[in-house]
mmCIF file of C-alpha atoms and ligand atoms in Angstrom:
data_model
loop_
_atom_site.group_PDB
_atom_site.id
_atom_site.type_symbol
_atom_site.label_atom_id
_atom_site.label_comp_id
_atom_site.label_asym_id
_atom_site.label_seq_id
_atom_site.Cartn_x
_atom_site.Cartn_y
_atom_site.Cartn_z
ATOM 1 C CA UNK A 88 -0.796 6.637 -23.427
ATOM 2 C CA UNK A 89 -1.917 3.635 -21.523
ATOM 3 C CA UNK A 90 -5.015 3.241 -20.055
ATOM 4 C CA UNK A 91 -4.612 3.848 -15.997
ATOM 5 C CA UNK A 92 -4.724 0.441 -13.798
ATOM 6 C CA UNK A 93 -6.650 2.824 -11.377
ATOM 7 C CA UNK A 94 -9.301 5.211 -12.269
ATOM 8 C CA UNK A 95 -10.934 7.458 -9.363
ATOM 9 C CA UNK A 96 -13.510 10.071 -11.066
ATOM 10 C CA UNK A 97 -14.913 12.649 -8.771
ATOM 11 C CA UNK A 98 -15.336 9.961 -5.970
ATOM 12 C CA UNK A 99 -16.926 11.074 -2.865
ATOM 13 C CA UNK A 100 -17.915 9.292 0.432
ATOM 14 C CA UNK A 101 -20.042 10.248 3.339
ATOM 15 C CA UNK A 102 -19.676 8.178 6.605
ATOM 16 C CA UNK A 103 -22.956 7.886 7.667
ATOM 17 C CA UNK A 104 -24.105 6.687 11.516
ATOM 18 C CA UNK A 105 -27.326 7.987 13.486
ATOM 19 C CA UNK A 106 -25.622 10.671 14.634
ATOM 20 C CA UNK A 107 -23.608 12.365 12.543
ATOM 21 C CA UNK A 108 -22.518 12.346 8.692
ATOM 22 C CA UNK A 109 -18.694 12.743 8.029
ATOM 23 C CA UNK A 110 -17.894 13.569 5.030
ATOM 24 C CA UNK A 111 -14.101 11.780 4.615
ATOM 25 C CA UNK A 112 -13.657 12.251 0.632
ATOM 26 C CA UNK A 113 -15.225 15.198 -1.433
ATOM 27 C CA UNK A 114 -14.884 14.942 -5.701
ATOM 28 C CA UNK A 115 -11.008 13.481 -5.325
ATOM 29 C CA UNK A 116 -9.387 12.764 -8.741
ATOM 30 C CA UNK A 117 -6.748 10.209 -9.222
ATOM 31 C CA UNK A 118 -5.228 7.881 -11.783
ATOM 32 C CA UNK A 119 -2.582 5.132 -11.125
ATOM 33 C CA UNK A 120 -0.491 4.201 -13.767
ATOM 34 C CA UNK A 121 0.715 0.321 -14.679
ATOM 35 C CA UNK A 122 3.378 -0.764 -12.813
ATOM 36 C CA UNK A 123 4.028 2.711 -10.803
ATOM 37 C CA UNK A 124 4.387 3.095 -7.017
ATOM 38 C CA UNK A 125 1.986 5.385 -6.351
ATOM 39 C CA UNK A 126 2.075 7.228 -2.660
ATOM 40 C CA UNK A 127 -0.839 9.041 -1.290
ATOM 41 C CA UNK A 128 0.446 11.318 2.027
ATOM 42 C CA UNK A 129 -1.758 13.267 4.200
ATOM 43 C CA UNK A 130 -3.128 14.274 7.574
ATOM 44 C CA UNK A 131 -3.974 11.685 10.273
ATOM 45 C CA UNK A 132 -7.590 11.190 9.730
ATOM 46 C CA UNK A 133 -7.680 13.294 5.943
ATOM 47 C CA UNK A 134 -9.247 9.743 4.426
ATOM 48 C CA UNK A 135 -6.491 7.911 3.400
ATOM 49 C CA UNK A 136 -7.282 4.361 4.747
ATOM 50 C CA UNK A 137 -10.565 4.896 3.176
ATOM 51 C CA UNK A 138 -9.570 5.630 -0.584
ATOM 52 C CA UNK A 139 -7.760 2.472 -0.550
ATOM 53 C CA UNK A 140 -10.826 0.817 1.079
ATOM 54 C CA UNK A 141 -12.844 2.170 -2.042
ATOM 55 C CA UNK A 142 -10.415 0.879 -4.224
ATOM 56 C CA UNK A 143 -10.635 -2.517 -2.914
ATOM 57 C CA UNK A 144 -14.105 -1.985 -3.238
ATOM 58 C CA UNK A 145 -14.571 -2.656 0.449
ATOM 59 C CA UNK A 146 -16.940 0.459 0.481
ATOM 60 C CA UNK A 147 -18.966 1.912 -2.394
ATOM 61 C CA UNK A 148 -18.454 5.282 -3.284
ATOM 62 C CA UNK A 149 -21.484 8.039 -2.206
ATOM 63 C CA UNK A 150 -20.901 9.880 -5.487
ATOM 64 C CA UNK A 151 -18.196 9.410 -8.577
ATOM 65 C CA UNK A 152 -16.967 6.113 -10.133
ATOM 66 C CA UNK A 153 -14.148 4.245 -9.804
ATOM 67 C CA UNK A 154 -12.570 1.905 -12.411
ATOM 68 C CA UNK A 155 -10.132 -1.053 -11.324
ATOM 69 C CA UNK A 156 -8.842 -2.722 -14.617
ATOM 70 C CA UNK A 157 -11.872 -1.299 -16.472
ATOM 71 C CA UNK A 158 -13.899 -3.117 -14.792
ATOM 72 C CA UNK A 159 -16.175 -1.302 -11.567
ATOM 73 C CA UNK A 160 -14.378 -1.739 -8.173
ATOM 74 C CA UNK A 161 -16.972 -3.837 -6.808
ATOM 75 C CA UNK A 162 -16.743 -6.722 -9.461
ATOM 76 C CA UNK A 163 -12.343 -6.263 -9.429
ATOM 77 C CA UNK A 164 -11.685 -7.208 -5.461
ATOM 78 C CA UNK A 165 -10.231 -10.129 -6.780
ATOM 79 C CA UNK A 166 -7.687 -7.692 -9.026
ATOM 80 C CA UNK A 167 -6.767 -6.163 -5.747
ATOM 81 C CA UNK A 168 -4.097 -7.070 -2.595
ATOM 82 C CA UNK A 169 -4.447 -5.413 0.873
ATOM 83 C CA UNK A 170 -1.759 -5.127 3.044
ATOM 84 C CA UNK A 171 -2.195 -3.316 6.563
ATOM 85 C CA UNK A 172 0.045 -1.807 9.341
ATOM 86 C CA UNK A 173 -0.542 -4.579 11.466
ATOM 87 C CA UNK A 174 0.687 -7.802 9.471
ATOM 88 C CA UNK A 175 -2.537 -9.866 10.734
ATOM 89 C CA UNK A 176 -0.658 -13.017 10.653
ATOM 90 C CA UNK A 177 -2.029 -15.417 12.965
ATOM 91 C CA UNK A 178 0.418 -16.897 15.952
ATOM 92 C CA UNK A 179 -0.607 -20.296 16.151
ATOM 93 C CA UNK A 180 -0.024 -20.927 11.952
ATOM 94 C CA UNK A 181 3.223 -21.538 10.654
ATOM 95 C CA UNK A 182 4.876 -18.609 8.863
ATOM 96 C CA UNK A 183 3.983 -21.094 5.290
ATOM 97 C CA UNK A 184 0.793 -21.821 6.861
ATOM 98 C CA UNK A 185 -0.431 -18.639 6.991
ATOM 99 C CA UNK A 186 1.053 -17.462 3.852
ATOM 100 C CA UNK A 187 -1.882 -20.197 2.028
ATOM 101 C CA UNK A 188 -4.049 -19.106 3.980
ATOM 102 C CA UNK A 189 -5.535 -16.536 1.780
ATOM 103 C CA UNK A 190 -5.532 -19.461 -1.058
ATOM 104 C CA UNK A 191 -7.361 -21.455 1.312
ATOM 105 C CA UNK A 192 -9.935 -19.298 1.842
ATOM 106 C CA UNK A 193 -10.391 -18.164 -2.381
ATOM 107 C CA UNK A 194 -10.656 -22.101 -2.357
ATOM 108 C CA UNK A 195 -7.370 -22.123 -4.534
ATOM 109 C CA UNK A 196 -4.919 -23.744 -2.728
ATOM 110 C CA UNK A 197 -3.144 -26.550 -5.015
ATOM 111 C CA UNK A 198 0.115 -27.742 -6.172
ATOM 112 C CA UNK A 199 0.681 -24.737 -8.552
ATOM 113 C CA UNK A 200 -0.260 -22.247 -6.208
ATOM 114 C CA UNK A 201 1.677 -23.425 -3.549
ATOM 115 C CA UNK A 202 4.748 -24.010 -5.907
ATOM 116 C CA UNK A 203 4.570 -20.112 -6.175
ATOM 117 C CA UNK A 204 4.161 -19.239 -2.611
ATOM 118 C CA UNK A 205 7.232 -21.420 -1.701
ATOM 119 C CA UNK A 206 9.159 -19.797 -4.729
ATOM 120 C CA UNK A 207 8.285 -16.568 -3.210
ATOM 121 C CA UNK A 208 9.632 -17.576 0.456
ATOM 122 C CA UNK A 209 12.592 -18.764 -1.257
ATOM 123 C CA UNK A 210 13.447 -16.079 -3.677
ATOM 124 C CA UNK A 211 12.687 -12.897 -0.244
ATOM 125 C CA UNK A 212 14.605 -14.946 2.059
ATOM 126 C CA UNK A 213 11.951 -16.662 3.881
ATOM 127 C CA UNK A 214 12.215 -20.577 2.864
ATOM 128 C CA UNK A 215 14.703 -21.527 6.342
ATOM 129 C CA UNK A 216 11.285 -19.954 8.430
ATOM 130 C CA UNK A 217 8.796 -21.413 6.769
ATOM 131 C CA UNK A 218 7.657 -24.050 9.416
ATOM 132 C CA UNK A 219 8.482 -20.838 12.775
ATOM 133 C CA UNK A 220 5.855 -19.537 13.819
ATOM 134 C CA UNK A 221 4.859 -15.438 13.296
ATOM 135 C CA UNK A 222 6.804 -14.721 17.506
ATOM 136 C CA UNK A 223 10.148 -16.505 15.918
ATOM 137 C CA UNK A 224 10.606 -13.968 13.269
ATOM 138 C CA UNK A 225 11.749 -10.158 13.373
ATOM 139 C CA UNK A 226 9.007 -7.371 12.510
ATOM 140 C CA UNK A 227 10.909 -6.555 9.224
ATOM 141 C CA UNK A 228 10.217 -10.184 8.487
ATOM 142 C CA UNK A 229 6.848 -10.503 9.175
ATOM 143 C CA UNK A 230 6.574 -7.696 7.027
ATOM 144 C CA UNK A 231 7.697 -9.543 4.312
ATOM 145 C CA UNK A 232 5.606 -12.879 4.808
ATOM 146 C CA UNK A 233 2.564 -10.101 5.355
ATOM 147 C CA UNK A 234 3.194 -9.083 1.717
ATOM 148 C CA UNK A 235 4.413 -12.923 0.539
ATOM 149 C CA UNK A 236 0.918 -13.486 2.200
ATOM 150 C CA UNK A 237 -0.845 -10.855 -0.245
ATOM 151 C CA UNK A 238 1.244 -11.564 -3.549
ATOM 152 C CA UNK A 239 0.092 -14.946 -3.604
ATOM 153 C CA UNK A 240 -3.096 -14.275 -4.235
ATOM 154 C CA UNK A 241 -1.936 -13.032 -7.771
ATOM 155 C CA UNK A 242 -3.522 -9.202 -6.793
ATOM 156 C CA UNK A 243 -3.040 -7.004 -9.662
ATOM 157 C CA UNK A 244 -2.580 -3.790 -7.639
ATOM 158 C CA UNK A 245 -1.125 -4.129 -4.423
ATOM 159 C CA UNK A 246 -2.617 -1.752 -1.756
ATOM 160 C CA UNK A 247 -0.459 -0.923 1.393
ATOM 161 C CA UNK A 248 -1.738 1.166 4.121
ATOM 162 C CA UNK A 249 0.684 2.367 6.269
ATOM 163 C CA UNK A 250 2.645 -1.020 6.361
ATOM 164 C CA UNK A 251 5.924 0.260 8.579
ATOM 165 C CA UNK A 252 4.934 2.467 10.960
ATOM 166 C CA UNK A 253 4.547 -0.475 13.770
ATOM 167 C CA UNK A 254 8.589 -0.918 13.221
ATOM 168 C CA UNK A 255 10.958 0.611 15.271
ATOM 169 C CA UNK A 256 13.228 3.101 12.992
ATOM 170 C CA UNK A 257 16.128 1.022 11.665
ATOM 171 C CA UNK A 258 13.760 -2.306 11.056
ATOM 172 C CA UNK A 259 11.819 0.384 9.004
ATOM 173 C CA UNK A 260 14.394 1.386 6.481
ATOM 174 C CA UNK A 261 15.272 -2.740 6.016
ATOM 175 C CA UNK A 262 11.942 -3.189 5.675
ATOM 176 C CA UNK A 263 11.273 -0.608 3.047
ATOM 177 C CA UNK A 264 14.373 -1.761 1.180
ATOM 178 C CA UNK A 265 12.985 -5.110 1.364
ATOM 179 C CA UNK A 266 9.494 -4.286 0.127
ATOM 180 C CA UNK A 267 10.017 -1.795 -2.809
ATOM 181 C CA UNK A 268 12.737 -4.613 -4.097
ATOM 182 C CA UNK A 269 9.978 -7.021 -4.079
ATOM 183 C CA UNK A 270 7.190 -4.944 -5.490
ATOM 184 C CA UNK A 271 9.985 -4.006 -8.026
ATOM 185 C CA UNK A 272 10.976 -7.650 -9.210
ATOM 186 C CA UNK A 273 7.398 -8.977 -9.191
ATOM 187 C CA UNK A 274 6.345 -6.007 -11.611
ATOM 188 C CA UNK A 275 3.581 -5.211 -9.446
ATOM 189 C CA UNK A 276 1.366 -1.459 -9.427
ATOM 190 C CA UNK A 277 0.943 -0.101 -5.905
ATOM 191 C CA UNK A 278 -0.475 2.374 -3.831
ATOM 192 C CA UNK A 279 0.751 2.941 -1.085
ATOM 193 C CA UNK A 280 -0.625 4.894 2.073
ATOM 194 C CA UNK A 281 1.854 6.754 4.522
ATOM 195 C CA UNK A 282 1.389 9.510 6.736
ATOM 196 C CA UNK A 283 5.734 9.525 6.929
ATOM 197 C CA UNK A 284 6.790 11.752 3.646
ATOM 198 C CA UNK A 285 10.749 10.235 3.580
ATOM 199 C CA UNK A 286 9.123 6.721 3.570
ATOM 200 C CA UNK A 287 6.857 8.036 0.607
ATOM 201 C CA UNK A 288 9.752 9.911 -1.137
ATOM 202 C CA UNK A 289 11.864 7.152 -0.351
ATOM 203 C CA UNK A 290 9.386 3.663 -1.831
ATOM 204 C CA UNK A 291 7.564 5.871 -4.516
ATOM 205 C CA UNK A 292 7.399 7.068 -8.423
ATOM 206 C CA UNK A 293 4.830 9.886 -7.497
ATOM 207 C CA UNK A 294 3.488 11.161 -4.209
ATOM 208 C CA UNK A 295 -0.358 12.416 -3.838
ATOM 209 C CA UNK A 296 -0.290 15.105 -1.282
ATOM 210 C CA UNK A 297 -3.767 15.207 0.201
ATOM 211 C CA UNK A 298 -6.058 18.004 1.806
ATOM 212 C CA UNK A 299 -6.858 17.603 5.589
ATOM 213 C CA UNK A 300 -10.951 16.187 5.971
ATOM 214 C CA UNK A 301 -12.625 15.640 3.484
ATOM 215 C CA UNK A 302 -10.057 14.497 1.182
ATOM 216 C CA UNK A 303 -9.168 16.208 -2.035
ATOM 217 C CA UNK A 304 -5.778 15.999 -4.146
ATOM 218 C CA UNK A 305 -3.924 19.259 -3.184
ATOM 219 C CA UNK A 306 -0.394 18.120 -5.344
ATOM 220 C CA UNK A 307 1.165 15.183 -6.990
ATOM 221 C CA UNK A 308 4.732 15.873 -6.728
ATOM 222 C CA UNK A 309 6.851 13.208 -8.956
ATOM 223 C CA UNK A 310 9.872 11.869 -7.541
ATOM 224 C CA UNK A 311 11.522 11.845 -11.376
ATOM 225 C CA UNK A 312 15.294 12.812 -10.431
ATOM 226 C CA UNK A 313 15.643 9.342 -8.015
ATOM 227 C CA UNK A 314 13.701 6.850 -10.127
ATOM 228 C CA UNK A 315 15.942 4.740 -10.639
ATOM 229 C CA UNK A 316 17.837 4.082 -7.076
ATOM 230 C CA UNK A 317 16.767 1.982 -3.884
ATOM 231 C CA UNK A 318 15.258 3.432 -1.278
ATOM 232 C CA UNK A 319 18.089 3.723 1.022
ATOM 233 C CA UNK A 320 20.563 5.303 -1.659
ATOM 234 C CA UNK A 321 17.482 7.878 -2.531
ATOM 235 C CA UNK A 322 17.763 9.063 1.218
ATOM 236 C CA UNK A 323 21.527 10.087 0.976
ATOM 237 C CA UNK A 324 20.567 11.887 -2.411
ATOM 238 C CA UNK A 325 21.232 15.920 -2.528
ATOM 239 C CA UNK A 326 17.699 15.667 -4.183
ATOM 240 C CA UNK A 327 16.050 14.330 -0.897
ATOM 241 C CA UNK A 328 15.756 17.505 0.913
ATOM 242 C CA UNK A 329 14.012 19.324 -1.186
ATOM 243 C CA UNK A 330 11.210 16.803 -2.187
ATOM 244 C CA UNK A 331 11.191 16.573 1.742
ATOM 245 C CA UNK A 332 10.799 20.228 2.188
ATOM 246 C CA UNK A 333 8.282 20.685 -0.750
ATOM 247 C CA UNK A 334 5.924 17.928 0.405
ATOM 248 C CA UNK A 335 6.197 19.115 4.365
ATOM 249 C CA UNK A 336 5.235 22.875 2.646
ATOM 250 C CA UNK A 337 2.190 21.577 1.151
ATOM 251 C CA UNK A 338 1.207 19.111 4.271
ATOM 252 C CA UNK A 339 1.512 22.395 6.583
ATOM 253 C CA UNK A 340 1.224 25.415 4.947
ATOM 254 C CA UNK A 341 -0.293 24.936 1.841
ATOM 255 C CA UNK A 342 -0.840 28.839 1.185
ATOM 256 C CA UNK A 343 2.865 29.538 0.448
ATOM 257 C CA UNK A 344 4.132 27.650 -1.705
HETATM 258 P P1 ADP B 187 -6.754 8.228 7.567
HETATM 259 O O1 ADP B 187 -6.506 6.847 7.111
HETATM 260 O O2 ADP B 187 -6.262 9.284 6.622
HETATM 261 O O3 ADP B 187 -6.244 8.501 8.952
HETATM 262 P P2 ADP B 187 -9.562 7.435 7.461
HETATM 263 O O4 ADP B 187 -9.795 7.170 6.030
HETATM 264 O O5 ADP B 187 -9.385 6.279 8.359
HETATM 265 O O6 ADP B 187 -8.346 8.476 7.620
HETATM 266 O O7 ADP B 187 -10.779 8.286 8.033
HETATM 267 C C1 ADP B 187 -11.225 9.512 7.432
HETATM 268 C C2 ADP B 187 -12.336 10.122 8.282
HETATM 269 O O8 ADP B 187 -13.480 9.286 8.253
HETATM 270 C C3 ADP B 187 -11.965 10.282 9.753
HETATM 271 O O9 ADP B 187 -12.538 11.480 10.217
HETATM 272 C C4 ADP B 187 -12.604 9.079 10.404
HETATM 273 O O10 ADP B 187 -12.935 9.371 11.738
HETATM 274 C C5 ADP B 187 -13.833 8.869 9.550
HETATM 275 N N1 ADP B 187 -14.195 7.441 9.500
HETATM 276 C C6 ADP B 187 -13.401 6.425 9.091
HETATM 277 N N2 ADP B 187 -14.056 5.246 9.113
HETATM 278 C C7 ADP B 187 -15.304 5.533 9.564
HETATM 279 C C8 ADP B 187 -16.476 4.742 9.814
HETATM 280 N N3 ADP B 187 -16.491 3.423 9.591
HETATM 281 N N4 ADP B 187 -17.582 5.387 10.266
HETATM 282 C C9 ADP B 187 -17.586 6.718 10.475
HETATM 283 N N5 ADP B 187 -16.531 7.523 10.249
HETATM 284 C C10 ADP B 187 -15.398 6.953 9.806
HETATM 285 MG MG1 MG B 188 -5.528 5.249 8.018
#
């Protein structure tokens, strides 16, 4: 088999402040395969938002390893794109300003690199709002020039932490559509961070079910009967339900199962 993109071997991480410790992850195992959709669900506050932090080697693990690439999360950040809840785009840059921003800052803004970017605002339906500003476009759009913003960059693994849940309900669904087409066509491996299980069953080739504080893997439930469908068409599937209802088991009463 291939080697995973994502390696995380007994990682553990201690929050630590002059008061108190927290432990937020204890000994969690996880591998993420090339080019999957990988969805990690759990309680609010279980650790999610900092696994993906220690795979963007943001924070160092207090005990296990974790390989990005091969290499040790700390020298891949470059391999890795972040994209938050809040889409961080600034109001007084253009929509195409702030989408080279990122290139800006890596000091790799030129022709070729902005050749891509407008390719990408072309090919997701973007080009017309290039020059509006961030207030002249829906949420589901901003969305999209959020992760326009974070593809440019070239990330290997894309890392989304709960990227919808600031949308109102039917934006949501467009959005999601939207998203898991683009992570689709660009080929790209992603984990991606939900505390909503149809959004995870709906985007995702496997879901992580997590313990509550500190984080451990209690499940991985793959979503292998709707692998091949959008994630609107996977929500009308007879299938749905019951990835639903096993998930929700596991979330709430993990004892019987
Ligand atoms: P989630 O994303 O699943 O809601 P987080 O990863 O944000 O959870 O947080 C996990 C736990 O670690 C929580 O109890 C949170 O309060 C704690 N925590 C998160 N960040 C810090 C920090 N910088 N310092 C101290 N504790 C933190
Ligand atoms: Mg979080």
């Amino acid at each position: 088999m291939e080697q995973p993109v994502v390696t995380l071997r007994d990682v553990c991480l201690t929050y630590h402040s002059p008061e108190t410790e927290t432990v937020a992850i204890d000994r969690l195992n996880l591998e993420v395969q090339q080019g999957e959709l990988l969805g990690i669900v759990g309680p609010s506050g279980c650790g999610k938002t900092t696994i993906l932090s220690l795979i963007s080697g943001i924070l160092t693990p207090t005990g296990g390893e974790i390989l990005v690439c091969g290499k040790d999360a700390q020298q891949a950040r470059m391999l890795t794109g972040y994209m938050l809840q809040k889409d961080e785009l600034f109001e007084w840059r253009t929509i195409r300003d702030n989408i080279l921003l990122g290139l800006q800052i890596r000091r790799n803004r030129n022709a070729q690199t902005e050749r891509y970017a407008d390719e990408l605002l072309a090919k997701y339906g973007l080009a017309e709002f290039a020059k509006f500003y961030p207030s002249q476009l829906s949420g589901g759009m901003r969305q999209r020039a959020a992760l326009i913003r974070t593809l440019v960059l070239s990330p290997q693994i894309l890392l989304l932490d709960e990227p919808f849940s600031a949308l109102d309900f039917q934006t949501r669904l467009a959005a999601v559509e939207a998203v898991h087409r683009i992570i689709r066509a660009e080929n790209k491996t992603a984990v991606f961070v939900t505390h909503d299980i149809s959004e995870a069953i709906s985007m995702c080739d496997r879901v992580v079910v997590l313990s509550p504080r500190p984080s451990t893997v209690r499940e991985i439930v793959p979503i292998d009967t709707l692998a091949d469908i959008t994630p609107l068409a996977r929500r009308e599937a007879p299938d749905f339900g019951a990835y639903f209802d096993k998930i929700w088991k596991l979330l709430e009463h993990p004892t019987e199962k």
